XYZ file of C-alpha atoms in Angstrom:
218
model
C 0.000 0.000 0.000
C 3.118 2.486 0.964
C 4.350 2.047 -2.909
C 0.740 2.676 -3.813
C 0.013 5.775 -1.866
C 3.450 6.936 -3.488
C 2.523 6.545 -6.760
C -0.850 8.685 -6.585
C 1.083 11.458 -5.169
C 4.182 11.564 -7.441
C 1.034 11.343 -10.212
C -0.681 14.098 -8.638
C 2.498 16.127 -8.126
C 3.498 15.587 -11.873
C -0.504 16.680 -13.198
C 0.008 19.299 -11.003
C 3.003 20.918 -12.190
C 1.115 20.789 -15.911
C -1.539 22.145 -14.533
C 0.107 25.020 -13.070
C 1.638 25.952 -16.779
C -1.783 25.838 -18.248
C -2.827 28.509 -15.394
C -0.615 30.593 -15.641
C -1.713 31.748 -19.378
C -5.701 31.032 -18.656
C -8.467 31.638 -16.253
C -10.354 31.454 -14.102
C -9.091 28.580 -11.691
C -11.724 26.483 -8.857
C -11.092 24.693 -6.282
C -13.618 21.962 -5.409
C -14.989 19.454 -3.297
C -17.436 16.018 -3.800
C -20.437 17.142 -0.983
C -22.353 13.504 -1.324
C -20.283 10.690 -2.270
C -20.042 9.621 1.735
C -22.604 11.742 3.363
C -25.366 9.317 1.837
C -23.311 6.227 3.454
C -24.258 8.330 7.121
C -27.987 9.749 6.349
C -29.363 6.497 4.684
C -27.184 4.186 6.890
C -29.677 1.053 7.213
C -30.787 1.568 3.446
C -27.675 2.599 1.033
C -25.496 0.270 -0.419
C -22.308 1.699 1.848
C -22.043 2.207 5.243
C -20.445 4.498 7.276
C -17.970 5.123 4.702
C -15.719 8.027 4.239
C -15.002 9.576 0.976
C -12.876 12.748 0.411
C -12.713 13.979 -3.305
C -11.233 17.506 -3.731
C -10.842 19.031 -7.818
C -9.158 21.648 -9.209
C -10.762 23.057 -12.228
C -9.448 25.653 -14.570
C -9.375 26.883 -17.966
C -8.002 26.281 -21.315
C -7.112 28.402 -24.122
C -10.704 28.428 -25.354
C -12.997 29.975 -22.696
C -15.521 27.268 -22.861
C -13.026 24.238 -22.567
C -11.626 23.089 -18.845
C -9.197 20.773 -17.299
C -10.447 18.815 -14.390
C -7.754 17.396 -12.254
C -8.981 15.588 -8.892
C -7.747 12.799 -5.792
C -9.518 10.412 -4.405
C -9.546 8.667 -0.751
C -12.188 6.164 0.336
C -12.685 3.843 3.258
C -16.187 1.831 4.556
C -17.942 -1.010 4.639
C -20.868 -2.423 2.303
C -24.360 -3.229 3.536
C -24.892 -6.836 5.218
C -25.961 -9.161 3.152
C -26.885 -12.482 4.657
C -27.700 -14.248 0.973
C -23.655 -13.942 -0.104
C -20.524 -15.991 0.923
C -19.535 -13.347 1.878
C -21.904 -11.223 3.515
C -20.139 -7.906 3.695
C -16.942 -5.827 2.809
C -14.547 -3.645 3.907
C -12.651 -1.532 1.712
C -10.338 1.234 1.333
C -8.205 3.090 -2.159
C -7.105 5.768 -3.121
C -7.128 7.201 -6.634
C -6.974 10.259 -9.458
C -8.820 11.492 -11.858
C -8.356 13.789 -14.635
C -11.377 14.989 -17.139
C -11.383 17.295 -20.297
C -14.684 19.727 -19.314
C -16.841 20.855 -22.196
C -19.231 23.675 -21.640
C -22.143 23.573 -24.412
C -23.357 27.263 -25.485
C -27.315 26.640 -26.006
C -27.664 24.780 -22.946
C -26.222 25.240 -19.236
C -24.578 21.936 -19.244
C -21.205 20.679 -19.496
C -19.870 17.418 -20.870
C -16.746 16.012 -19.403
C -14.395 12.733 -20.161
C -11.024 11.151 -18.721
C -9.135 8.519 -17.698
C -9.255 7.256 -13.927
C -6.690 4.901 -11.909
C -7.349 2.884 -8.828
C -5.259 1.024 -6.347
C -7.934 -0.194 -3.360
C -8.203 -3.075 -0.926
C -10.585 -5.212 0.314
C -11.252 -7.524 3.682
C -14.090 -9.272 5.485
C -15.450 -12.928 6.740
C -16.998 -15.220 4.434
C -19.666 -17.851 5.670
C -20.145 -21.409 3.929
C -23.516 -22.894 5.363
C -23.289 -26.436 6.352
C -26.251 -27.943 7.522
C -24.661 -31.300 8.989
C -21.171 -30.017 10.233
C -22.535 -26.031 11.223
C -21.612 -23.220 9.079
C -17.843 -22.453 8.371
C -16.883 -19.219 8.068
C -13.369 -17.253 8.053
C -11.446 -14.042 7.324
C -10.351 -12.928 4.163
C -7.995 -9.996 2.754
C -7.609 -8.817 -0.801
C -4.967 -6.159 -0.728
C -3.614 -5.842 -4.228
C -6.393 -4.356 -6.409
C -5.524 -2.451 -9.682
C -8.137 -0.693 -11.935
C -8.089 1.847 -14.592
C -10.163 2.985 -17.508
C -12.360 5.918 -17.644
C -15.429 8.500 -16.497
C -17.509 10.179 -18.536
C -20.436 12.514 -17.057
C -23.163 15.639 -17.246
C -22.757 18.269 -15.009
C -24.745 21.834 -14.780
C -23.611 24.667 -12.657
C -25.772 26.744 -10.455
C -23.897 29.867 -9.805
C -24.533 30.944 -6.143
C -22.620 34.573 -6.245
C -19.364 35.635 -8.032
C -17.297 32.670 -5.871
C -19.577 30.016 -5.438
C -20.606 27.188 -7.967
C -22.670 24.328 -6.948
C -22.593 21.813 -9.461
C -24.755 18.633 -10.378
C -23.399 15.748 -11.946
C -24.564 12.722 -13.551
C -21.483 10.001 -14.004
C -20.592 6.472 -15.696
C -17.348 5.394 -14.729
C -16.395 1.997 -16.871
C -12.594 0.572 -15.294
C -10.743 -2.632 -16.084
C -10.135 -4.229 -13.198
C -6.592 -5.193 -13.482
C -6.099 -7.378 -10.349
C -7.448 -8.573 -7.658
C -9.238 -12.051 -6.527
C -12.545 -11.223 -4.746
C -15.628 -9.197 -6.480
C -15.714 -6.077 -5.023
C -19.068 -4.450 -3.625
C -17.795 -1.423 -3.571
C -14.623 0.004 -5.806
C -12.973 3.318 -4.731
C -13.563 6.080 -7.341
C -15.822 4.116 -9.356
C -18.527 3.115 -7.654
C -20.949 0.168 -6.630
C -19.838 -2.527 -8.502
C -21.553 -5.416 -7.256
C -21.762 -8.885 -8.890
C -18.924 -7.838 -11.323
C -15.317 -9.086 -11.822
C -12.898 -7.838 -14.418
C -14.920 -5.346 -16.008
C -16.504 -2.811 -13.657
C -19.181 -0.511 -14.511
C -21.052 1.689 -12.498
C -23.417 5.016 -12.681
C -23.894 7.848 -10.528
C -24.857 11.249 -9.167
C -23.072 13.644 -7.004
C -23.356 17.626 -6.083
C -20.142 19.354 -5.636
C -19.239 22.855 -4.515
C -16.866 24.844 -6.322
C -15.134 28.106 -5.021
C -13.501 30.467 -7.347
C -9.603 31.344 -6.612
C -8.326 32.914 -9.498
């Protein structure tokens, strides 16, 4: 996990000093942050797929050399547990990744929407108790731990901006991430930075919807 961990920062330090040349010659620049992707886990504890699960996603957003064309550069950190459910081997998961994200940001001109696309890389891990049912011998159950999970592949999403004053944007967002899961033995519930992906293996697809504040810096 250490070599992990320094791999999304020496990629975030690298998109980052990019970034920073693009700035320089456009504007404006936002600095963001995901409002829903873990609150829901809290509010809706007994009825949403994840529980209790922390997610931190901050963005920065600025602009190309065309006004209506943005880079969207964001990290990722996630850590929970899936909902109980007592018809699986294994009836529940915990997980925990970390991952990046970086989007090229269309903003259309007849309608207040913008239309965004980008690749997306994942490095999560996964642990629980899994339950065989024996009805001669008793149930057998024991621990398992999945640590080396590698995905990558891409997001692509609909977003519209409500502009609260001069600083503030509160954004919408409608998502389909679609990652190749890489490897990994277990089938995650749950895969940091793309979703619920339940039931599915090697190929992981999942929709979503999020609201995220923006504040303008520059």
């Amino acid at each position: 996990m250490k070599k992990k961990i320094l791999l999304i920062i020496v990629s975030l330090v690298w998109l980052n000093g990019n970034a920073q040349d693009i700035v320089k010659e456009s504007k404006p620049v936002y600095l963001g942050i995901d409002l829903t992707k873990g609150l829901t886990s809290y509010v809706f504890a007994d009825k949403y797929f994840i529980r209790n699960t922390v997610i931190v996603e901050p963005y920065v957003r600025f602009a190309s050399k065309n006004p209506l064309r943005y880079w969207v550069l964001s990290g990722g950190f996630a850590k929970g547990t899936s909902k109980i459910d007592t018809t699986q081997i294994s009836q529940s998961q915990k997980f925990k990744g970390l991952y990046i994200k970086l989007a090229f940001e269309n903003q259309y001109q007849r309608v207040p929407l913008r239309f965004g696309y980008g690749p997306i890389i994942s490095f999560s891990g996964f642990r629980g108790k899994y339950t065989f049912k024996g009805p001669t011998y008793g149930d057998y159950t024991g621990d398992f731990k999945d640590d080396q999970n590698f995905a990558f592949g891409a997001e692509i999403y609909l977003a519209y901006d409500y502009i609260l004053n001069k600083k503030l944007v509160l954004r919408f967002q409608a998502r389909t991430t679609i990652a190749i899961r890489m490897s990994g033995n277990i089938s995650p519930d749950y895969f940091p930075g793309v979703g619920i992906t339940k039931d599915l293996n090697s190929f992981l697809v999942s929709p979503g919807l999020s609201a995220q504040l923006f504040f303008k810096v520059h």
